[in-house]
Each structure stands twice: as C-alpha cells, then as structure tokens.
Coordinates of C-alpha atoms in Angstrom, one line a residue:
M1 CA 0.0 0.0 0.0
Q2 CA 2.8 2.4 0.8
D3 CA 4.5 1.7 -2.5
F4 CA 1.3 2.4 -4.4
E5 CA 0.8 5.7 -2.6
Q6 CA 4.3 6.8 -3.5
I7 CA 3.8 5.9 -7.2
D8 CA 0.4 7.6 -7.2
T9 CA 1.9 10.8 -5.7
K10 CA 4.8 10.8 -8.2
F11 CA 2.4 10.2 -11.1
F12 CA 0.2 13.2 -10.2
A13 CA 3.2 15.4 -9.4
A14 CA 4.6 14.7 -12.9
E15 CA 1.2 15.4 -14.5
R16 CA 0.9 18.7 -12.7
E17 CA 4.4 19.7 -13.7
A18 CA 3.5 18.9 -17.3
E19 CA 0.5 21.2 -17.1
L20 CA 2.4 24.1 -15.7
D21 CA 3.9 25.3 -18.9
V22 CA 2.2 28.7 -19.5
V23 CA 4.3 31.1 -17.4
G24 CA 6.4 33.2 -19.7
T25 CA 4.7 32.0 -22.9
T26 CA 1.9 33.3 -25.1
V27 CA -1.2 31.2 -24.7
P28 CA -4.4 31.8 -26.7
R29 CA -7.5 32.3 -24.6
V30 CA -9.8 29.3 -24.9
D31 CA -12.7 31.5 -26.1
A32 CA -10.7 33.8 -28.4
R33 CA -11.3 32.1 -31.7
A34 CA -15.0 31.9 -31.2
H35 CA -15.1 35.6 -30.3
V36 CA -13.1 36.9 -33.2
T37 CA -14.9 34.7 -35.7
G38 CA -18.4 35.7 -34.5
K39 CA -19.3 32.2 -33.4
T40 CA -19.7 33.0 -29.7
Q41 CA -23.4 32.9 -28.7
F42 CA -24.6 35.6 -26.4
Y43 CA -28.0 35.5 -24.8
E44 CA -29.1 38.2 -27.3
D45 CA -28.5 35.7 -30.1
V46 CA -31.3 33.5 -28.9
S47 CA -34.9 34.0 -30.1
F48 CA -38.0 32.0 -29.9
P49 CA -41.4 32.0 -31.7
G50 CA -44.0 33.9 -29.7
M51 CA -41.5 35.5 -27.4
L52 CA -42.8 38.3 -25.2
H53 CA -40.9 41.4 -24.2
L54 CA -40.8 42.8 -20.7
K55 CA -40.3 46.5 -19.8
M56 CA -40.6 48.2 -16.5
A57 CA -42.5 51.1 -15.2
R58 CA -39.9 52.8 -13.0
S59 CA -40.0 55.2 -10.1
T60 CA -39.5 58.9 -10.9
R61 CA -38.9 59.6 -7.2
H62 CA -36.0 59.0 -4.9
H63 CA -38.1 58.1 -1.9
A64 CA -41.9 57.9 -1.8
L65 CA -44.9 55.9 -0.7
L66 CA -46.8 54.3 -3.5
K67 CA -50.4 55.5 -3.1
K68 CA -51.7 53.8 -6.3
V69 CA -50.2 51.9 -9.2
D70 CA -52.7 51.9 -12.1
T71 CA -51.8 49.6 -15.1
K72 CA -55.1 50.1 -16.9
P73 CA -53.9 52.8 -19.2
A74 CA -51.1 50.4 -20.3
E75 CA -53.7 47.8 -21.4
K76 CA -54.9 50.2 -24.2
V77 CA -51.6 50.0 -26.1
P78 CA -51.8 47.6 -29.1
G79 CA -49.7 44.5 -28.3
F80 CA -50.1 44.7 -24.5
V81 CA -50.4 41.2 -22.9
R82 CA -50.1 41.5 -19.2
A83 CA -49.0 43.6 -16.2
L84 CA -47.2 42.2 -13.2
T85 CA -46.9 43.8 -9.7
H86 CA -45.5 42.6 -6.4
K87 CA -48.7 40.5 -5.9
D88 CA -47.5 38.2 -8.7
V89 CA -44.2 37.5 -7.0
P90 CA -44.4 34.3 -4.7
N91 CA -41.6 35.4 -2.4
N92 CA -41.0 39.0 -3.0
W93 CA -38.3 39.9 -0.5
Y94 CA -34.7 38.7 -0.9
T95 CA -31.1 39.7 -0.7
I96 CA -28.5 38.2 -3.1
L97 CA -26.1 37.2 -0.3
R98 CA -28.6 35.2 1.7
L99 CA -27.1 32.2 0.1
I100 CA -24.1 32.7 2.3
G101 CA -26.0 33.8 5.4
V102 CA -26.1 37.5 4.9
E103 CA -29.5 38.9 6.2
P104 CA -32.0 40.4 6.4
N105 CA -33.8 40.1 3.1
D106 CA -34.2 43.8 2.5
E107 CA -35.0 44.2 -1.3
P108 CA -38.3 43.5 -3.0
V109 CA -38.4 42.2 -6.5
L110 CA -41.2 44.7 -7.1
P111 CA -42.0 47.3 -4.3
E112 CA -45.1 46.8 -2.2
D113 CA -45.7 50.2 -0.6
R114 CA -42.7 52.4 -1.3
V115 CA -39.8 53.1 -3.6
L116 CA -36.3 53.9 -2.3
F117 CA -34.4 55.1 -5.4
Q118 CA -35.1 56.8 -8.6
G119 CA -35.5 54.2 -11.4
E120 CA -36.6 51.4 -9.1
Q121 CA -38.7 49.0 -11.0
I122 CA -42.4 49.1 -10.0
A123 CA -44.6 47.2 -12.5
A124 CA -43.6 44.8 -15.3
I125 CA -45.3 45.1 -18.6
L126 CA -45.5 42.3 -21.1
A127 CA -46.2 42.9 -24.8
E128 CA -45.7 41.3 -28.2
T129 CA -42.8 43.7 -29.1
A130 CA -40.2 45.7 -27.2
E131 CA -41.7 48.9 -28.6
A132 CA -45.2 48.1 -27.4
A133 CA -43.9 47.0 -24.0
G134 CA -41.9 50.3 -23.6
E135 CA -44.9 52.4 -24.7
A136 CA -47.3 50.5 -22.3
A137 CA -44.8 50.9 -19.4
S138 CA -44.7 54.6 -20.0
K139 CA -48.5 54.7 -19.6
V140 CA -48.6 53.2 -16.1
K141 CA -50.0 55.8 -13.8
I142 CA -48.3 56.0 -10.4
D143 CA -49.4 58.2 -7.5
Y144 CA -46.7 59.0 -5.0
K145 CA -46.5 60.5 -1.6
D146 CA -43.0 62.0 -1.4
L147 CA -40.8 61.2 1.6
P148 CA -37.6 62.8 2.8
A149 CA -34.6 61.4 0.9
V150 CA -31.1 61.0 2.2
F151 CA -28.1 61.1 -0.2
D152 CA -25.1 61.6 2.1
V153 CA -23.6 58.7 4.1
E154 CA -22.7 60.8 7.1
E155 CA -26.1 62.5 7.0
A156 CA -27.8 59.1 6.9
L157 CA -26.2 58.1 10.3
K158 CA -27.0 61.3 12.2
P159 CA -29.6 61.1 15.0
G160 CA -33.0 62.3 13.7
T161 CA -32.4 61.3 10.1
P162 CA -35.4 59.3 8.9
A163 CA -34.7 55.6 8.5
I164 CA -35.3 54.4 4.9
K165 CA -35.0 50.7 5.7
P166 CA -37.7 48.4 7.0
H167 CA -35.5 47.3 9.9
G168 CA -35.4 50.9 11.1
K169 CA -31.7 51.7 10.6
N170 CA -29.7 53.3 7.8
Y171 CA -26.8 50.9 8.2
F172 CA -26.1 47.2 8.0
V173 CA -25.7 45.5 11.4
Y174 CA -22.6 43.4 11.8
E175 CA -23.0 40.9 14.7
G176 CA -24.9 43.5 16.7
H177 CA -22.5 46.4 15.8
H178 CA -23.2 49.4 13.7
C179 CA -20.2 48.8 11.6
R180 CA -17.3 46.4 10.9
R181 CA -14.6 47.1 13.5
I182 CA -10.9 46.6 14.0
R183 CA -9.2 47.3 17.4
F184 CA -5.5 46.7 17.7
G185 CA -3.3 48.3 20.3
D186 CA -4.0 51.7 21.8
V187 CA -4.3 54.4 19.1
D188 CA -5.0 57.2 21.5
K189 CA -1.8 56.6 23.5
A190 CA 0.2 56.3 20.3
F191 CA -1.2 59.5 18.8
A192 CA -0.1 61.3 22.0
Q193 CA 3.5 59.9 21.5
A194 CA 3.7 60.7 17.8
D195 CA 5.9 63.4 16.4
H196 CA 3.4 64.2 13.7
V197 CA -0.3 63.5 13.4
I198 CA -1.5 63.7 9.8
E199 CA -5.2 63.5 8.9
H200 CA -7.1 63.7 5.6
R201 CA -10.4 62.8 4.0
Y202 CA -10.7 60.9 0.7
Q203 CA -13.8 60.5 -1.4
S204 CA -14.8 58.5 -4.5
A205 CA -17.9 58.7 -6.7
P206 CA -20.1 55.8 -7.9
I207 CA -18.6 54.2 -11.1
E208 CA -20.8 52.6 -13.7
H209 CA -19.5 49.4 -15.4
A210 CA -20.8 50.5 -18.8
P211 CA -20.7 47.0 -20.4
T212 CA -21.0 46.7 -24.1
E213 CA -23.9 44.3 -23.7
T214 CA -26.6 45.6 -21.3
T215 CA -28.0 43.4 -18.5
G216 CA -30.7 41.0 -19.7
C217 CA -32.1 37.5 -20.0
I218 CA -34.5 35.3 -21.9
V219 CA -36.6 32.7 -20.1
R220 CA -38.2 29.8 -22.0
P221 CA -40.8 27.4 -20.6
E222 CA -39.9 23.9 -21.5
G223 CA -43.4 22.4 -21.3
D224 CA -42.5 20.0 -18.5
G225 CA -42.7 22.5 -15.6
R226 CA -39.0 23.5 -16.2
F227 CA -37.6 26.8 -17.4
T228 CA -34.4 27.6 -19.2
I229 CA -32.8 30.9 -18.5
Y230 CA -30.5 32.4 -21.1
S231 CA -28.6 35.1 -19.2
N232 CA -25.5 37.2 -19.3
T233 CA -25.1 36.8 -15.6
Q234 CA -21.6 36.5 -14.1
A235 CA -23.0 34.2 -11.4
C236 CA -25.0 31.3 -12.7
Y237 CA -25.6 29.6 -9.4
F238 CA -26.4 32.8 -7.5
T239 CA -29.0 33.4 -10.3
L240 CA -30.4 29.9 -10.2
D241 CA -30.6 29.6 -6.4
N242 CA -32.0 33.1 -5.7
A243 CA -34.4 32.9 -8.6
A244 CA -35.7 29.5 -7.4
L245 CA -36.3 30.8 -3.9
I246 CA -38.1 33.9 -5.2
V247 CA -40.4 32.2 -7.7
G248 CA -41.1 29.2 -5.4
L249 CA -39.8 26.4 -7.6
P250 CA -37.5 23.5 -6.8
F251 CA -33.9 24.3 -7.9
N252 CA -34.0 21.4 -10.4
K253 CA -36.8 23.1 -12.3
L254 CA -34.5 25.9 -13.4
R255 CA -31.6 25.7 -15.8
V256 CA -29.3 28.6 -16.4
K257 CA -27.3 28.9 -19.6
G258 CA -24.8 31.6 -19.1
G259 CA -21.0 32.1 -18.9
T260 CA -20.8 34.4 -21.9
V261 CA -20.9 37.9 -20.7
G262 CA -20.7 40.9 -23.0
G263 CA -18.8 42.9 -20.4
G264 CA -19.4 42.5 -16.7
F265 CA -16.6 43.6 -14.3
G266 CA -18.8 42.6 -11.3
G267 CA -21.9 44.4 -12.4
K268 CA -23.7 41.3 -13.6
V269 CA -23.6 39.3 -10.4
D270 CA -26.9 40.9 -9.2
V271 CA -30.0 38.9 -9.6
T272 CA -32.4 41.6 -10.9
V273 CA -33.8 40.6 -14.3
E274 CA -34.1 36.8 -14.1
P275 CA -36.8 36.3 -11.3
I276 CA -39.4 38.6 -12.8
A277 CA -38.8 37.2 -16.3
I278 CA -39.3 33.6 -14.9
I279 CA -42.5 34.6 -13.2
A280 CA -43.7 36.2 -16.5
A281 CA -42.9 33.0 -18.4
M282 CA -44.7 31.0 -15.7
L283 CA -47.8 33.0 -15.9
T284 CA -48.0 33.2 -19.7
Q285 CA -46.3 30.0 -20.7
R286 CA -44.4 31.9 -23.4
P287 CA -40.7 32.8 -23.7
V288 CA -40.0 36.2 -22.2
K289 CA -37.1 38.6 -22.8
Y290 CA -36.1 41.3 -20.3
A291 CA -33.2 43.5 -21.4
Y292 CA -32.1 46.8 -20.1
S293 CA -31.9 49.7 -22.5
R294 CA -28.6 51.6 -22.4
E295 CA -30.4 54.4 -20.4
E296 CA -31.5 51.8 -17.9
E297 CA -28.1 50.3 -17.7
M298 CA -26.6 53.6 -16.8
Q299 CA -29.3 54.6 -14.3
V300 CA -30.3 51.5 -12.4
S301 CA -27.6 48.8 -12.8
S302 CA -25.4 48.7 -9.7
P303 CA -22.3 50.9 -9.8
R304 CA -19.2 50.6 -7.7
A305 CA -20.1 52.1 -4.4
A306 CA -19.0 55.6 -3.5
E307 CA -16.8 55.6 -0.5
R308 CA -15.7 58.3 2.0
I309 CA -12.6 57.5 4.0
Y310 CA -11.0 59.5 6.8
I311 CA -7.4 58.4 7.7
K312 CA -5.5 59.7 10.7
D313 CA -1.9 58.7 11.2
G314 CA 0.6 59.1 14.0
V315 CA 4.1 59.2 12.6
M316 CA 7.6 59.4 14.2
K317 CA 10.4 61.7 12.8
D318 CA 12.2 58.6 11.4
G319 CA 9.2 57.7 9.3
R320 CA 7.7 54.9 11.4
I321 CA 3.9 55.0 11.5
I322 CA 2.9 54.1 15.1
A323 CA -0.9 54.6 14.8
R324 CA -3.5 54.6 12.1
K325 CA -7.2 55.4 12.6
V326 CA -9.6 54.8 9.7
T327 CA -13.3 55.8 9.5
L328 CA -14.8 54.4 6.3
Y329 CA -18.3 54.8 4.8
V330 CA -19.5 52.7 1.9
D331 CA -22.6 54.0 0.2
A332 CA -24.7 50.9 -0.4
G333 CA -27.5 52.9 -1.9
A334 CA -31.1 51.7 -1.3
Y335 CA -30.4 48.0 -0.8
S336 CA -27.7 45.7 0.5
R337 CA -26.8 43.5 -2.6
H338 CA -23.1 42.9 -2.2
S339 CA -22.2 46.0 -0.2
P340 CA -22.2 44.4 3.3
Y341 CA -19.6 42.0 2.0
G342 CA -17.7 44.7 0.2
T343 CA -17.5 46.7 3.4
T344 CA -16.1 43.7 5.2
K345 CA -13.5 43.5 2.5
A346 CA -12.7 47.1 3.0
A347 CA -12.2 46.7 6.7
A348 CA -10.1 43.6 6.2
H349 CA -7.8 45.5 3.8
M350 CA -6.9 48.1 6.5
P351 CA -4.4 49.4 7.4
G352 CA -2.8 48.4 4.1
P353 CA 0.3 46.3 3.7
Y354 CA 2.1 48.1 6.5
S355 CA 3.1 47.0 10.0
I356 CA 1.4 49.4 12.3
P357 CA 1.3 48.6 16.0
N358 CA -1.9 50.5 16.8
V359 CA -4.9 50.4 14.5
W360 CA -8.5 51.5 14.9
V361 CA -11.0 51.0 12.0
D362 CA -14.8 51.6 11.7
A363 CA -16.2 50.6 8.3
H364 CA -19.8 51.5 7.8
C365 CA -22.2 50.0 5.2
V366 CA -24.7 52.9 4.8
Y367 CA -28.1 53.0 3.1
T368 CA -29.1 56.0 1.1
N369 CA -31.7 56.8 -1.5
R370 CA -29.3 56.2 -4.3
T371 CA -29.1 53.4 -6.9
P372 CA -28.0 50.3 -5.0
S373 CA -24.3 49.7 -5.4
S374 CA -22.7 46.2 -5.7
A375 CA -19.6 44.4 -7.0
M376 CA -17.0 45.9 -9.3
R377 CA -13.4 44.6 -9.8
G378 CA -11.9 44.4 -6.4
F379 CA -14.7 46.3 -4.7
G380 CA -14.0 47.1 -1.1
V381 CA -10.3 47.2 -1.7
T382 CA -9.8 49.4 -4.8
I383 CA -10.9 52.7 -3.3
G384 CA -9.3 51.8 0.1
D385 CA -6.0 51.4 -1.8
F386 CA -6.4 54.7 -3.4
A387 CA -7.0 56.4 -0.1
L388 CA -4.2 54.5 1.8
E389 CA -1.5 55.1 -0.9
S390 CA -2.5 58.7 -1.3
Q391 CA -2.1 59.1 2.4
M392 CA 1.3 57.5 2.3
D393 CA 2.4 59.9 -0.4
R394 CA 1.0 62.8 1.6
I395 CA 3.0 61.7 4.7
A396 CA 6.2 61.2 2.8
R397 CA 6.0 64.7 1.3
Q398 CA 5.4 66.2 4.8
L399 CA 8.3 64.4 6.2
K400 CA 10.4 65.2 3.1
M401 CA 11.1 61.5 2.6
D402 CA 11.4 59.4 -0.6
P403 CA 7.9 57.7 -0.9
I404 CA 9.4 54.3 -1.8
E405 CA 11.8 54.5 1.2
F406 CA 9.0 55.6 3.5
R407 CA 6.9 52.6 2.3
M408 CA 9.8 50.2 2.8
L409 CA 10.3 51.3 6.4
N410 CA 6.7 50.4 7.2
A411 CA 6.1 47.4 5.0
Y412 CA 5.0 44.1 6.4
R413 CA 7.8 41.6 7.1
D414 CA 7.3 37.9 7.6
G415 CA 6.2 37.2 11.1
D416 CA 4.6 40.6 11.7
I417 CA 1.2 40.4 13.4
K418 CA -1.5 42.2 11.3
A419 CA -4.2 44.3 12.9
H420 CA -6.5 41.3 12.3
R421 CA -4.2 39.3 14.6
K422 CA -3.0 37.1 11.7
K423 CA 0.7 36.4 11.2
A424 CA 2.1 37.9 7.9
E425 CA 3.6 35.2 5.8
G426 CA 5.1 35.1 2.3
C427 CA 5.6 38.9 2.2
A428 CA 7.4 40.3 -0.8
L429 CA 6.5 44.0 -0.8
V430 CA 10.1 45.1 0.0
E431 CA 11.5 43.1 -2.8
V432 CA 8.8 44.3 -5.2
M433 CA 9.7 47.9 -4.4
Q434 CA 13.4 47.2 -4.8
K435 CA 12.8 45.7 -8.2
A436 CA 10.5 48.6 -9.2
A437 CA 13.2 51.1 -8.2
E438 CA 15.8 49.2 -10.2
M439 CA 13.5 49.0 -13.3
T440 CA 12.7 52.7 -13.2
G441 CA 16.3 53.8 -12.7
R442 CA 15.9 55.0 -9.1
N443 CA 19.0 54.4 -7.1
L444 CA 18.1 53.4 -3.5
P445 CA 20.5 54.0 -0.7
E446 CA 22.5 50.9 0.2
R447 CA 20.5 50.5 3.5
F448 CA 17.3 50.1 1.5
K449 CA 18.8 47.8 -1.1
K450 CA 19.8 45.4 1.7
M451 CA 16.3 45.3 3.3
S452 CA 14.3 42.1 3.1
S453 CA 10.8 40.9 3.8
L454 CA 12.3 37.9 5.7
N455 CA 13.6 40.0 8.6
K456 CA 13.7 43.5 10.1
E457 CA 17.4 44.3 9.5
G458 CA 18.0 47.7 8.2
L459 CA 15.0 49.3 10.0

C-alpha cells in the first residue's frame, strides 16, 4: 500500500508539472477564436417564436410611498399582454447574499408600498414587441407621496435622520454592531506619543461598469414545468438559487445557460432581471425577454459604491507609522446587494500592507436613496488602496522622505502580526519595491537595497 501511494503521488506530481507550462509564454484564450470569428453565442443571439418582451414602469422619485399603481392605461396599447406587480411574486423579499448567510432580506423584486431610489422597478409590462412594452410601461399611472430622501452617508447616520429601511436603521448591522470594526493596540496613546499627526479625507464617486452588452435574459418554458434561463449573468448559481427561492420552484426546475458575458466587471452578479422574467414566463407559458436599455443600464444597474474615508496617522520623525485610525463609509444605496460583503473586505484591507502597532477601524455600510451599489473589480479594496496610498504619499511629502523608502520602512515583514491578529507570511513587498526602483532607474540608498521581507534588518 505504501509503494502504491508513493507511485500515485509521483504520477500526479509529474502530471501537474507537465501542465504548468504557460508562465512566460503566449497562450491563446480558450474562447478567443469563437469571439473573433463571431461564433460565440450571447443571450441576445437567442430568439424563440411567440417571445414576449418585458419592460418596467420605474420610479420617478428617490423616496416615496406608492399610493396607487394603475396599469389600466397600459392595457390600451396595441400588443399589450399582461402587467405584473408585487402581488404576482411568490416570495417578494430577498437579498442576493442570503445564500451565504447575509441577512435580512431587504429588497423587493417589485416594491409593495414604497420606492427607495429613482429608477426602481415598480410594475412589469409584457407585450408582443419591445416597442409596445416600452410604450405601455410609460402609460402606467403611479401616484406617489414623497418622503424625505437622504443622499449623504454621514447625514444618513445622524440622529434624527429618517430611516429608509424596513428594519429601522440606515446601516447594515454586523453581529450587533453598527459597523465592521478593528481594534488593535492603543491608538489614542500612540497619537499622544507621535511626532506628527496627519489626517485627511478621501472621497470617491459611484462608477458605472458600462458593459458593451446591457443586462438581460430570456426565459423559456420547456413544457414539463421546467424553465431555461438564457442570461449574461456572471454568477450562474447565484442566479439559479436566488431565482428558485423567489419564484417558489425547486432548484432542479430551473436551468441557467450563461457564462458568456458581454462585459461584466462585477456588475452582472446581481439577480435583478431573471426572477421577474421567470414569473412572467410561468404566468404566460411563453418565452420572455427582459433587457435593459442603455439608459436603464446607466441609471439602475449597480455601480461601484461611492466611499468616503478618513485616515489619521501618528508618525515618528524617522518615518515609522505608530498609529492609524480609519473611518470608512460605503454608500450601499437603497439595498444591500453585495455591499455588506464589500464593506467587510474594505475593513479587512486596512491598514494596508504596513506593519502598524496601533490600529482603529470603523467601516460603515450605509443605506441612502441612491441606486444600489454592488460588485466591481476588487470592490471594497480598490478605493481603500487609493486612499491609503494617497495618504502614504502625503505623509512622505510632509516628512520630506522618498515615498518608496517611506513605504519600505513600514512594509510588512514575515512574522509581523497584522491588525486582524494574523501572522504575515510570504511577504514580498520590500522586494517588489526594490525591483520597481531598479527597473525605473531609481538608485536606492544601500541600506534600502539590503532590506528584506524575511527580517527587520535595516530598520
């Protein structure tokens, strides 16, 4: 048995070694040929006889009660087939990340008594053509009672600001806390000992993904109680599982055909179009297409969250950062989607790749009456990096230090304890900066050339 295990291990080791032959070589993408020859099939390439088109009547208010939603005027448009409201949705409330235990369910597929952002979908209109569906959707009469809207993350958290969420708070609750927190060392004591205290505010704006192909799907009833969903989702199983829970079908009744995304960057992980299209197909027993227009894509698809970050650093004359305090606000917009997770990632990324003995972080996931934000390429980390590295440059200038040398002084070394109480391992930041300096012709002092991530010599 022992000999067999040794042979087996050697066999698979040799097999893996044979496969690892792409580093340093040019390797064609597996989907490149189909893309450049026009053979790749996107969901928009699919069409079925008798296919209906779905368009939305959307909110013109940022925050309002829905006094009345009247779809009767839409019925007069030639080609109109059916209108859908929240009453047609079996399980109307959800949140995408409930699949991994993030609660509460705070977003309706179609709103029941209020809207929380401009452009929120209110009533779905089905028609024989996209043009008829769009015209009919524009005819839906909606009576509103306007409510106070909140657009600023810090304003949203002030006492007395009206709560826009059903659970009565304008922030996501993390294990009973108002924010995601990090406490390491004693920042107040360290600030009192620091030679310099440097503080600055950093701000980003929402960023739209602007994919070439807008968000959409086609749902086809298969005649046996099953439905096939042709979607440009980036998250096939999120889509399948969330949709099944919303429409009240067993998971094996749905089949998602996706994987080909005409530009996503994180923006197509939200489950927004598929559930209502499935319900429409269930009720009509006809294929249904729901595709965002370019205007809808720009207005209502989830952007990268706007973030506001305050960083306060206590620094010694020799360049050592001895304290860092970060207060971070992520603008989730009206609903959670992926923002609670993104905020956790933001907190986990603090205080950057630097060994700082005293760290205090409050990372808030805040609800406002803006378009819900969600995932976008490194969300939760990207804007944090912008703020942290801008702060490092700012400190280096104030201390009249070379910014690379300043970073090398404070970089993690193997064995350092991070603010999250994890041991730093496999660090290579010092070596990366040394190589960057070499490649750009910057001649570092000998002391910095000899530094290593393996030890603290030279500090």
